[in-house]
Amino acid sequence: MLHFDSDYMEGAHPLIMERLMQTNLEQTVGYGMDPYTRRAVALIQDAVGSHFADVHFLVGGTQSNATVIGALLRGSDAVIAADTAHINVHEAGAIEATGHKVLSLPATEGKLSASKIENYLENFFKDDTWEHMSIPAMVYISFPTEYGTIYSRAELESISNVCKRYSLKLFVDGARLGYGLAARGNDVSLKDLFRCCDAFYIGGTKVGTMFGEAVVLKNKSLAPNFFSYIKRSGALLAKGRLLGLQFETMFTDGLYLECGRNGVERAMELREAFESKGYKPAIDSPTNQQFFELPNSLIDNLSKDVTFEFWGPRGKDKSIVRFVTSWATPAESIEKLKALLNNF
Amino acid sequence: MLHFDSDYMEGAHPLIMERLMQTNLEQTVGYGMDPYTRRAVALIQDAVGSHFADVHFLVGGTQSNATVIGALLRGSDAVIAADTAHINVHEAGAIEATGHKVLSLPATEGKLSASKIENYLENFFKDDTWEHMSIPAMVYISFPTEYGTIYSRAELESISNVCKRYSLKLFVDGARLGYGLAARGNDVSLKDLFRCCDAFYIGGTKVGTMFGEAVVLKNKSLAPNFFSYIKRSGALLAKGRLLGLQFETMFTDGLYLECGRNGVERAMELREAFESKGYKPAIDSPTNQQFFELPNSLIDNLSKDVTFEFWGPRGKDKSIVRFVTSWATPAESIEKLKALLNNF
Amino acid sequence: MLHFDSDYMEGAHPLIMERLMQTNLEQTVGYGMDPYTRRAVALIQDAVGSHFADVHFLVGGTQSNATVIGALLRGSDAVIAADTAHINVHEAGAIEATGHKVLSLPATEGKLSASKIENYLENFFKDDTWEHMSIPAMVYISFPTEYGTIYSRAELESISNVCKRYSLKLFVDGARLGYGLAARGNDVSLKDLFRCCDAFYIGGTKVGTMFGEAVVLKNKSLAPNFFSYIKRSGALLAKGRLLGLQFETMFTDGLYLECGRNGVERAMELREAFESKGYKPAIDSPTNQQFFELPNSLIDNLSKDVTFEFWGPRGKDKSIVRFVTSWATPAESIEKLKALLNNF
Amino acid sequence: MLHFDSDYMEGAHPLIMERLMQTNLEQTVGYGMDPYTRRAVALIQDAVGSHFADVHFLVGGTQSNATVIGALLRGSDAVIAADTAHINVHEAGAIEATGHKVLSLPATEGKLSASKIENYLENFFKDDTWEHMSIPAMVYISFPTEYGTIYSRAELESISNVCKRYSLKLFVDGARLGYGLAARGNDVSLKDLFRCCDAFYIGGTKVGTMFGEAVVLKNKSLAPNFFSYIKRSGALLAKGRLLGLQFETMFTDGLYLECGRNGVERAMELREAFESKGYKPAIDSPTNQQFFELPNSLIDNLSKDVTFEFWGPRGKDKSIVRFVTSWATPAESIEKLKALLNNF
């Protein structure tokens, strides 16, 4: 059976496992005060190009989103997001649990545009009753998005500029950041993200760590006592060094990008496999999530040997499906998929 | 250097690491729907003696406390806890973040008694203004407590009975449960806990897993849609099988109890080492946390070679300190400590 | 100057003021334990046809919405509402402040339909990932809606049936209920509302009281300790008798309906005044809010002598405006408006 | 029957009622944008001595406490209060509902002292684990306290200085402020309060208005978008002018102080009445709440003709009781009480 359901089906990159084994019985203090975490922070500060970067390691994506958004918003503040955004759809109300509304705008293939955001803000503040509404104070975007698409540097800068003009914070959900950085045609770097955003996170769970996300805040004043806020959010790992060690490994010798690259390369091969059989991608995604509109008969046949996600019907005879590759997908899995496709 | 600071200084028990390595590149579905998690649930249901037990795996202790308490309380409900309780002191307001008040009662060596709780409830509901107050709807106790002490089965049953009489839920924080179960003189079993409580958790992080706590609810109706509530709390691990696998290992061939036993045995040896030099424990703890009142001169001398926690001064010349052993503490560490003590 | 901005521009109906004056220096106990409140509760129980009805008096509309929704929802529960619903747009995130998501569906002239709701629920629970989402547990509708429209009894029953089928609660925001009950063609009674809903409120602020809304819950078990929850929400009026007295007056000799009727009659006259000049209503509203698409030149001219609300442009030359009448609007105000319209 | 249960048993001062009647059918815009509210704001800015004062009118006390505290605190911030404080005991968890912990310190007759607060803070930040705790960010005191006592200007300044030294906000609950300002021996003015505090409120409900509290923030930057936050808290009155008009009346020709003075004078007469019969006050309160330790036989006898509050037994034969006077208590009520006392 071949599995393309998601990018969190395996454990961790072998180098991570090796380091966890090597250090397993070492004794360190907890809560991220250990030397591994300190080195990981320094490596990430180097990577984003600023020693003011306030770096914290959390366990998971929804947790990181809720903790950052909850810490950065106040009072009646709301966060703007794509209607397809993870925080708007698939976090069971984690943002609302912090008391803040998600204001959703219609997205195009998972993306928001600067002009759409600006238009919304302009109309919002023109409305005489705006003070009776949840006031937009942050924009949340995903890079890559939930549909595999990415923002260009110019698009990111435009959104950042709109945010600055209207005094909104910009937060980028980087659960799959590695696959975005490694995407063909991508011109956004970690330094660009740091420059354009108030906060973002570097996803580990889906890009080769066993678990863990590296949250990067522009500076320490954005969220005073953020450490305590992480604790209050139930998001502080006792054995913090597990996170530090993993991200230290990831940011040594380019492992993080290597993990991203494997996912993207396999995804491109997978896409070519479908295209060569005449199936066009439903979305032009340069990252590790690929969407196709396939005949239901093909879906049924493939399903005997391959798992993937069903995203919804398209008329009577076709459906949209999602295939996901990852840091762990071996080239031979694509070869096997190709062979299967050739059978039908 | 010898370290007795806490029970979360190492990684995980070697058997856990072995299993993580063996299964690392297996592909499973996420969020605890995998076979490892299903087996772990079944093993824990067996251990607590009920197939109605609703078992969920979370990552950490504060997270488990806030998620369970938030899910079980409603409206203006409050939770009664010892003034020294972890939820009252060391969770940065995680319970209050769910909108509920912690009503603290003065504890004796970390423990509450049934009569103290009953007395409080009796007075509470006698007060004409009780409906203007946060209404106690749950009792939270720790087993073992933050001071290493444990409840006898009779004490636990008495507290459980008071809770039933006043329609309060009983929740037991078992972050260090393994050390309580393995304590000399302990007569409380997992089955007793399940019988007496509405909810409790079996701590992994401090008792041999890399991370993870097994939350056990009496039944599924206590917290409808608890899975979604875990997600909303940012407490749902994507690679859920990591938790399942660890608890499956822990509940196979008695590993959980073995981990508890090592911590307790080392703690008893450590206690004897101090006692044999004339230093009495400050608290009569049968578990892996040991408290001593030591001369400051001894503390200074020991600190050159040993780390442990300072808990506060006692007069000018003495202080209370805490030594913690764990599943990982080797017998030789105690031997080395003895040797050091003999030097002074 | 004539004012048609809103239905909360005056104080209270003269009979209410008279009763407030008469009783001003009487001494009663607080928090709604007084005889006025008890009588008001009994009168409303009679009006809704059930002595199990759990009646509470709150001060304002947003407060009532947030208090009822917060008390009835749990965990990751969400509330379905029209995209134009007051709770979705104009309450500054008061519902999200209780930790719950508002799931908005596109409305037609302020209304949701049973089939739209059912379709949403059917798709929701078909989605494999529904447990990762905020789970719909309540439907919120307004009667009349924010656009002046009302539901027929058959429509209300259909929505109620969908809610029962999917185990959702139904809550009706009756901030302007009096104008709905008095609307021409309305066939919904207070008894129908009570029968179809789990909770609703009878709006006073906009229908003749100085302030106050009467919240009606189906029974006491829906929200245990609801009194304390009201207190916790900052929504418990110390001098509760002020609310009791006003609603006692309102539900004596049909005053509440009389207030509603005045608003509706003036609104119908106002509508005829515009229609007779050839201006069609933009929405066919049978209640006290009337919407017209008017030429901007007329709007400019009218604005010299009349205040009303601007709702947005329609092309270059026209705009949508809202005129609101109330329990207090005198017939002569409509006559004056007619005279003005005849000038242009 | 004579009533001394509380200071919210009557409606409003006759001058307030007169103004409400006079203006009843005037039409004004809502939400406090009306001229009455604007004049009331200006009068209060004059009274506190600063045109930077950010003045808002809310309906009730618990609502004001929760709204101000919720708006001023962030993240894991906590508020320090006396264990007897209204927010700690009698608000059904309204503060915790905003996600913040109340850190209670033992009070003396309802009061905290600067040194007690300072000592707490010093120890708090000395503790190595302080970042794992709810971090004190505000001090809440009541003036007068729940036991009728008041702070001297020197005491208030000392507390204010401690707050500044540790970067905590100071918030004063003035639900009964008028009785404090009018107390014999009081040397604290509104200007002093404004100077020493970050926020306080001028209680109306208990001091002569029908309802309403005037919240005063030091400046607009303390709580950006506070208007929206009030709305989100369900605390924005639609007919805002009702609040504005009442406080305009209160701050015209010294009515607020006059109301306070009546309550205090009657309280002093009542105290003398008991003292002359040999019953000493249990607390030396200079304001409108008086506490006595009375023989149960006297309590039983008085209860036939007088209502007052029972605060708890003192041994077998005596109890503590509370008598409350108000702006509305007529001199003859005290005369009648005296006559009754002379009978026993």
Short mmCIF file of C-alpha atoms in Angstrom, two decimals, chain D:
data_model
loop_
_atom_site.label_atom_id
_atom_site.label_comp_id
_atom_site.label_asym_id
_atom_site.label_seq_id
_atom_site.Cartn_x
_atom_site.Cartn_y
_atom_site.Cartn_z
CA MET D 1 -40.79 47.59 58.76
CA LEU D 2 -37.42 49.33 58.60
CA HIS D 3 -34.89 48.21 56.01
CA PHE D 4 -31.14 48.44 56.44
CA ASP D 5 -30.23 45.48 54.19
CA SER D 6 -28.33 47.32 51.51
CA ASP D 7 -27.85 50.60 49.67
CA TYR D 8 -29.68 49.52 46.52
CA MET D 9 -33.18 49.09 47.88
CA GLU D 10 -34.71 52.26 46.42
CA GLY D 11 -34.89 53.67 42.89
CA ALA D 12 -33.09 56.96 42.27
CA HIS D 13 -32.70 60.37 43.82
CA PRO D 14 -35.81 62.50 43.09
CA LEU D 15 -33.75 64.99 41.05
CA ILE D 16 -32.64 62.14 38.80
CA MET D 17 -36.22 60.97 38.39
CA GLU D 18 -37.29 64.50 37.56
CA ARG D 19 -34.67 64.79 34.83
CA LEU D 20 -35.58 61.37 33.41
CA MET D 21 -39.22 62.46 33.26
CA GLN D 22 -38.42 65.82 31.68
CA THR D 23 -36.31 64.35 28.91
CA ASN D 24 -38.23 61.10 28.44
CA LEU D 25 -39.58 61.73 24.97
CA GLU D 26 -36.59 63.63 23.63
CA GLN D 27 -34.89 61.85 20.79
CA THR D 28 -31.14 61.39 20.90
CA VAL D 29 -28.64 59.13 19.21
CA GLY D 30 -27.60 56.06 21.15
CA TYR D 31 -24.49 54.55 22.75
CA GLY D 32 -23.37 57.65 24.63
CA MET D 33 -22.88 59.91 21.62
CA ASP D 34 -25.60 62.27 22.93
CA PRO D 35 -25.10 65.73 24.48
CA TYR D 36 -26.02 64.62 28.02
CA THR D 37 -23.25 62.08 28.03
CA ARG D 38 -20.80 64.56 26.60
CA ARG D 39 -21.62 67.04 29.35
CA ALA D 40 -21.34 64.36 32.00
CA VAL D 41 -17.91 63.39 30.69
CA ALA D 42 -16.81 67.02 30.86
CA LEU D 43 -18.12 67.45 34.40
CA ILE D 44 -16.27 64.37 35.57
CA GLN D 45 -13.09 65.43 33.78
CA ASP D 46 -13.37 68.69 35.72
CA ALA D 47 -13.97 66.85 38.96
CA VAL D 48 -10.92 64.63 38.57
CA GLY D 49 -8.86 67.51 37.28
CA SER D 50 -7.80 66.28 33.86
CA HIS D 51 -9.11 66.56 30.36
CA PHE D 52 -7.13 63.48 29.44
CA ALA D 53 -9.38 61.42 31.68
CA ASP D 54 -11.11 58.78 29.57
CA VAL D 55 -14.63 58.54 31.01
CA HIS D 56 -17.15 55.80 30.16
CA PHE D 57 -20.52 54.99 31.68
CA LEU D 58 -21.44 51.40 32.44
CA VAL D 59 -24.50 49.92 34.10
CA GLY D 60 -23.26 47.98 37.12
CA GLY D 61 -20.38 47.24 39.44
CA THR D 62 -19.41 43.68 38.60
CA GLN D 63 -19.70 44.65 34.95
CA SER D 64 -17.38 47.62 35.49
CA ASN D 65 -14.84 45.54 37.37
CA ALA D 66 -14.73 42.79 34.76
CA THR D 67 -14.68 45.20 31.83
CA VAL D 68 -11.87 47.37 33.21
CA ILE D 69 -9.76 44.48 34.46
CA GLY D 70 -10.28 42.49 31.27
CA ALA D 71 -9.32 45.47 29.15
CA LEU D 72 -6.22 46.43 31.12
CA LEU D 73 -4.70 42.99 31.65
CA ARG D 74 -3.03 40.83 29.00
CA GLY D 75 -1.85 37.28 28.59
CA SER D 76 -0.98 35.59 31.86
CA ASP D 77 -1.48 38.78 33.92
CA ALA D 78 -3.20 38.47 37.30
CA VAL D 79 -4.80 40.98 39.64
CA ILE D 80 -3.95 41.25 43.33
CA ALA D 81 -6.93 41.78 45.63
CA ALA D 82 -7.91 41.44 49.26
CA ASP D 83 -9.27 37.99 50.09
CA THR D 84 -12.49 39.78 51.08
CA ALA D 85 -12.63 41.77 47.83
CA HIS D 86 -15.85 41.80 45.86
CA ILE D 87 -14.04 40.51 42.77
CA ASN D 88 -12.62 37.61 44.78
CA VAL D 89 -15.81 36.53 46.48
CA HIS D 90 -19.03 37.90 45.07
CA GLU D 91 -18.75 38.17 41.33
CA ALA D 92 -19.32 34.51 40.45
CA GLY D 93 -15.98 34.35 38.66
CA ALA D 94 -16.51 37.38 36.41
CA ILE D 95 -12.80 38.20 36.47
CA GLU D 96 -11.75 34.62 35.77
CA ALA D 97 -14.25 34.69 32.91
CA THR D 98 -11.93 37.22 31.28
CA GLY D 99 -9.13 34.67 31.67
CA HIS D 100 -7.26 36.24 34.57
CA LYS D 101 -6.46 34.97 38.04
CA VAL D 102 -7.31 36.89 41.19
CA LEU D 103 -4.36 36.62 43.57
CA SER D 104 -5.84 37.15 47.01
CA LEU D 105 -3.91 38.54 49.97
CA PRO D 106 -5.24 38.43 53.54
CA ALA D 107 -6.96 41.73 54.28
CA THR D 108 -7.39 43.68 57.49
CA GLU D 109 -10.97 44.92 57.78
CA GLY D 110 -11.21 44.80 54.00
CA LYS D 111 -7.96 46.71 53.41
CA LEU D 112 -4.63 45.85 51.87
CA SER D 113 -1.49 47.74 52.85
CA ALA D 114 1.36 48.94 50.68
CA SER D 115 3.83 46.88 52.67
CA LYS D 116 1.78 43.72 52.37
CA ILE D 117 1.58 44.17 48.61
CA GLU D 118 5.24 45.02 48.32
CA ASN D 119 6.26 42.05 50.38
CA TYR D 120 4.18 39.78 48.17
CA LEU D 121 5.69 41.20 44.99
CA GLU D 122 9.21 40.99 46.32
CA ASN D 123 8.79 37.32 47.16
CA PHE D 124 6.99 36.63 43.92
CA PHE D 125 9.77 37.87 41.70
CA LYS D 126 12.43 36.26 43.91
CA ASP D 127 10.90 32.86 43.20
CA ASP D 128 12.84 31.09 40.45
CA THR D 129 9.60 29.76 39.02
CA TRP D 130 7.75 33.08 38.76
CA GLU D 131 7.43 32.81 35.00
CA HIS D 132 5.39 29.65 35.54
CA MET D 133 2.86 31.60 37.59
CA SER D 134 0.11 34.11 36.88
CA ILE D 135 2.05 37.35 36.96
CA PRO D 136 0.64 40.18 39.09
CA ALA D 137 -0.01 43.15 36.82
CA MET D 138 -2.66 45.06 38.74
CA VAL D 139 -3.74 45.86 42.27
CA TYR D 140 -7.47 46.11 42.94
CA ILE D 141 -8.72 47.86 46.06
CA SER D 142 -12.18 49.05 47.03
CA PHE D 143 -12.85 52.54 48.36
CA PRO D 144 -14.69 52.22 50.68
CA THR D 145 -13.99 48.54 51.20
CA GLU D 146 -16.57 45.79 51.57
CA TYR D 147 -16.22 46.38 55.35
CA GLY D 148 -16.93 50.09 55.18
CA THR D 149 -13.35 51.14 55.86
CA ILE D 150 -11.45 53.69 53.78
CA TYR D 151 -7.84 54.36 52.84
CA SER D 152 -6.14 57.60 53.85
CA ARG D 153 -4.50 59.64 51.14
CA ALA D 154 -1.10 58.58 52.50
CA GLU D 155 -2.07 54.92 52.35
CA LEU D 156 -3.39 55.32 48.82
CA GLU D 157 -0.19 57.05 47.73
CA SER D 158 1.94 54.31 49.26
CA ILE D 159 0.03 51.63 47.40
CA SER D 160 0.27 53.69 44.24
CA ASN D 161 4.02 53.98 44.67
CA VAL D 162 4.46 50.24 45.13
CA CYS D 163 2.44 49.69 41.97
CA LYS D 164 4.63 52.09 40.02
CA ARG D 165 7.80 50.50 41.36
CA TYR D 166 6.71 47.08 40.15
CA SER D 167 4.92 48.30 36.98
CA LEU D 168 1.50 47.24 38.20
CA LYS D 169 -1.70 49.07 37.40
CA LEU D 170 -3.82 50.36 40.28
CA PHE D 171 -7.59 50.07 39.99
CA VAL D 172 -10.04 51.32 42.60
CA ASP D 173 -13.55 49.89 42.84
CA GLY D 174 -15.67 52.87 43.85
CA ALA D 175 -19.08 51.20 43.96
CA ARG D 176 -19.68 53.14 47.19
CA LEU D 177 -17.27 55.98 46.43
CA GLY D 178 -19.71 58.73 47.47
CA TYR D 179 -19.83 57.36 51.01
CA GLY D 180 -16.05 57.27 51.14
CA LEU D 181 -15.65 60.84 49.91
CA ALA D 182 -18.21 62.00 52.49
CA ALA D 183 -16.75 60.00 55.37
CA ARG D 184 -15.57 61.86 58.44
CA GLY D 185 -11.82 62.01 58.45
CA ASN D 186 -11.54 61.18 54.77
CA ASP D 187 -8.75 63.11 53.06
CA VAL D 188 -8.97 61.49 49.63
CA SER D 189 -10.50 63.52 46.80
CA LEU D 190 -11.50 62.55 43.27
CA LYS D 191 -8.35 64.34 42.12
CA ASP D 192 -6.27 62.20 44.46
CA LEU D 193 -7.86 59.06 43.11
CA PHE D 194 -7.19 60.15 39.55
CA ARG D 195 -3.60 60.97 40.38
CA CYS D 196 -2.90 57.73 42.23
CA CYS D 197 -4.79 55.24 40.05
CA ASP D 198 -4.74 54.02 36.49
CA ALA D 199 -8.45 53.43 36.63
CA PHE D 200 -11.34 53.74 39.06
CA TYR D 201 -15.05 54.09 38.95
CA ILE D 202 -17.52 56.42 40.57
CA GLY D 203 -20.39 54.28 41.77
CA GLY D 204 -23.87 55.50 40.98
CA THR D 205 -26.11 52.49 41.66
CA LYS D 206 -25.48 52.59 45.41
CA VAL D 207 -25.17 56.36 45.70
CA GLY D 208 -28.33 57.81 44.20
CA THR D 209 -28.58 57.01 40.51
CA MET D 210 -31.13 54.50 39.31
CA PHE D 211 -28.15 52.54 37.95
CA GLY D 212 -24.77 53.32 36.44
CA GLU D 213 -21.07 53.59 37.20
CA ALA D 214 -18.69 56.16 35.76
CA VAL D 215 -15.44 54.44 34.78
CA VAL D 216 -12.44 56.77 34.67
CA LEU D 217 -9.24 55.68 32.93
CA LYS D 218 -6.07 57.73 33.23
CA ASN D 219 -5.89 58.18 29.47
CA LYS D 220 -7.02 56.71 26.20
CA SER D 221 -3.91 54.65 25.59
CA LEU D 222 -4.48 52.37 28.58
CA ALA D 223 -7.20 50.48 26.77
CA PRO D 224 -7.23 51.12 23.03
CA ASN D 225 -10.68 50.62 21.47
CA PHE D 226 -12.23 50.55 24.93
CA PHE D 227 -15.61 51.49 23.45
CA SER D 228 -15.59 48.28 21.40
CA TYR D 229 -14.42 46.32 24.40
CA ILE D 230 -17.40 47.63 26.38
CA LYS D 231 -19.66 46.50 23.55
CA ARG D 232 -17.96 43.08 23.47
CA SER D 233 -18.55 42.81 27.21
CA GLY D 234 -22.29 43.31 26.73
CA ALA D 235 -21.89 46.48 28.79
CA LEU D 236 -22.85 49.15 26.28
CA LEU D 237 -26.25 50.65 27.02
CA ALA D 238 -28.24 51.41 23.86
CA LYS D 239 -29.88 54.46 25.43
CA GLY D 240 -26.56 55.76 26.67
CA ARG D 241 -28.03 59.13 27.43
CA LEU D 242 -29.78 57.63 30.48
CA LEU D 243 -26.35 57.21 32.04
CA GLY D 244 -25.09 60.57 30.83
CA LEU D 245 -28.12 62.39 32.15
CA GLN D 246 -27.87 60.76 35.57
CA PHE D 247 -24.20 61.55 36.00
CA GLU D 248 -24.69 65.07 34.65
CA THR D 249 -27.28 65.54 37.38
CA MET D 250 -25.03 63.96 39.99
CA PHE D 251 -22.13 66.24 39.14
CA THR D 252 -24.24 69.39 39.09
CA ASP D 253 -24.56 71.41 42.32
CA GLY D 254 -22.77 68.74 44.33
CA LEU D 255 -25.56 66.17 44.29
CA TYR D 256 -23.17 63.22 44.34
CA LEU D 257 -21.51 64.37 47.52
CA GLU D 258 -24.87 65.25 49.05
CA CYS D 259 -26.04 61.70 48.44
CA GLY D 260 -22.88 60.37 50.03
CA ARG D 261 -23.27 62.68 52.98
CA ASN D 262 -26.81 61.56 53.75
CA GLY D 263 -25.73 57.93 53.85
CA VAL D 264 -22.80 58.71 56.13
CA GLU D 265 -24.77 60.97 58.49
CA ARG D 266 -27.50 58.42 58.96
CA ALA D 267 -24.86 55.74 59.49
CA MET D 268 -23.19 57.79 62.20
CA GLU D 269 -26.52 58.36 63.92
CA LEU D 270 -27.28 54.65 63.69
CA ARG D 271 -23.88 53.84 65.16
CA GLU D 272 -24.46 56.23 68.04
CA ALA D 273 -27.84 54.64 68.63
CA PHE D 274 -26.18 51.25 69.15
CA GLU D 275 -23.23 52.65 71.06
CA SER D 276 -25.50 54.51 73.45
CA LYS D 277 -27.03 51.14 74.28
CA GLY D 278 -23.58 49.69 74.90
CA TYR D 279 -23.06 47.86 71.59
CA LYS D 280 -19.69 48.60 70.07
CA PRO D 281 -19.17 48.44 66.31
CA ALA D 282 -17.31 45.31 65.24
CA ILE D 283 -15.37 47.40 62.74
CA ASP D 284 -14.58 51.09 62.99
CA SER D 285 -16.30 52.09 59.73
CA PRO D 286 -16.70 55.80 58.90
CA THR D 287 -19.05 55.07 55.98
CA ASN D 288 -22.57 53.81 55.33
CA GLN D 289 -21.99 50.19 56.31
CA GLN D 290 -21.96 49.51 60.04
CA PHE D 291 -21.13 46.20 61.65
CA PHE D 292 -22.10 45.20 65.19
CA GLU D 293 -21.66 42.19 67.37
CA LEU D 294 -25.10 41.79 68.94
CA PRO D 295 -26.68 39.26 71.30
CA ASN D 296 -28.81 36.80 69.36
CA SER D 297 -31.75 37.67 71.57
CA LEU D 298 -31.54 41.31 70.47
CA ILE D 299 -31.18 40.22 66.84
CA ASP D 300 -34.33 38.14 67.16
CA ASN D 301 -36.25 40.98 68.74
CA LEU D 302 -35.09 43.59 66.23
CA SER D 303 -35.86 41.28 63.31
CA LYS D 304 -39.55 41.62 63.98
CA ASP D 305 -39.44 45.24 62.84
CA VAL D 306 -36.13 45.72 61.07
CA THR D 307 -34.29 43.96 58.24
CA PHE D 308 -30.50 43.83 58.13
CA GLU D 309 -27.84 41.32 57.13
CA PHE D 310 -26.55 38.44 59.18
CA TRP D 311 -22.77 38.06 58.71
CA GLY D 312 -22.01 35.08 60.89
CA PRO D 313 -22.10 33.76 64.45
CA ARG D 314 -19.70 34.80 67.19
CA GLY D 315 -19.77 32.02 69.71
CA LYS D 316 -23.09 30.63 70.91
CA ASP D 317 -24.89 33.77 71.94
CA LYS D 318 -23.77 36.54 69.64
CA SER D 319 -23.55 37.30 65.93
CA ILE D 320 -22.13 39.88 63.60
CA VAL D 321 -24.73 41.86 61.68
CA ARG D 322 -24.54 44.58 59.06
CA PHE D 323 -26.72 47.70 58.87
CA VAL D 324 -26.54 49.77 55.69
CA THR D 325 -27.82 53.30 55.17
CA SER D 326 -27.95 55.18 51.90
CA TRP D 327 -28.60 58.45 50.07
CA ALA D 328 -32.29 57.67 50.63
CA THR D 329 -32.38 56.83 54.32
CA PRO D 330 -34.56 59.39 56.09
CA ALA D 331 -33.59 60.69 59.53
CA GLU D 332 -36.83 59.34 60.89
CA SER D 333 -35.80 55.77 60.12
CA ILE D 334 -32.96 56.17 62.56
CA GLU D 335 -35.33 57.68 65.10
CA LYS D 336 -37.61 54.67 64.77
CA LEU D 337 -34.65 52.31 65.16
CA LYS D 338 -33.59 54.16 68.31
CA ALA D 339 -37.09 53.83 69.72
CA LEU D 340 -37.02 50.11 69.01
CA LEU D 341 -33.62 49.74 70.66
CA ASN D 342 -34.97 51.50 73.73
CA ASN D 343 -37.65 48.84 74.04
CA PHE D 344 -35.18 46.05 74.61
#
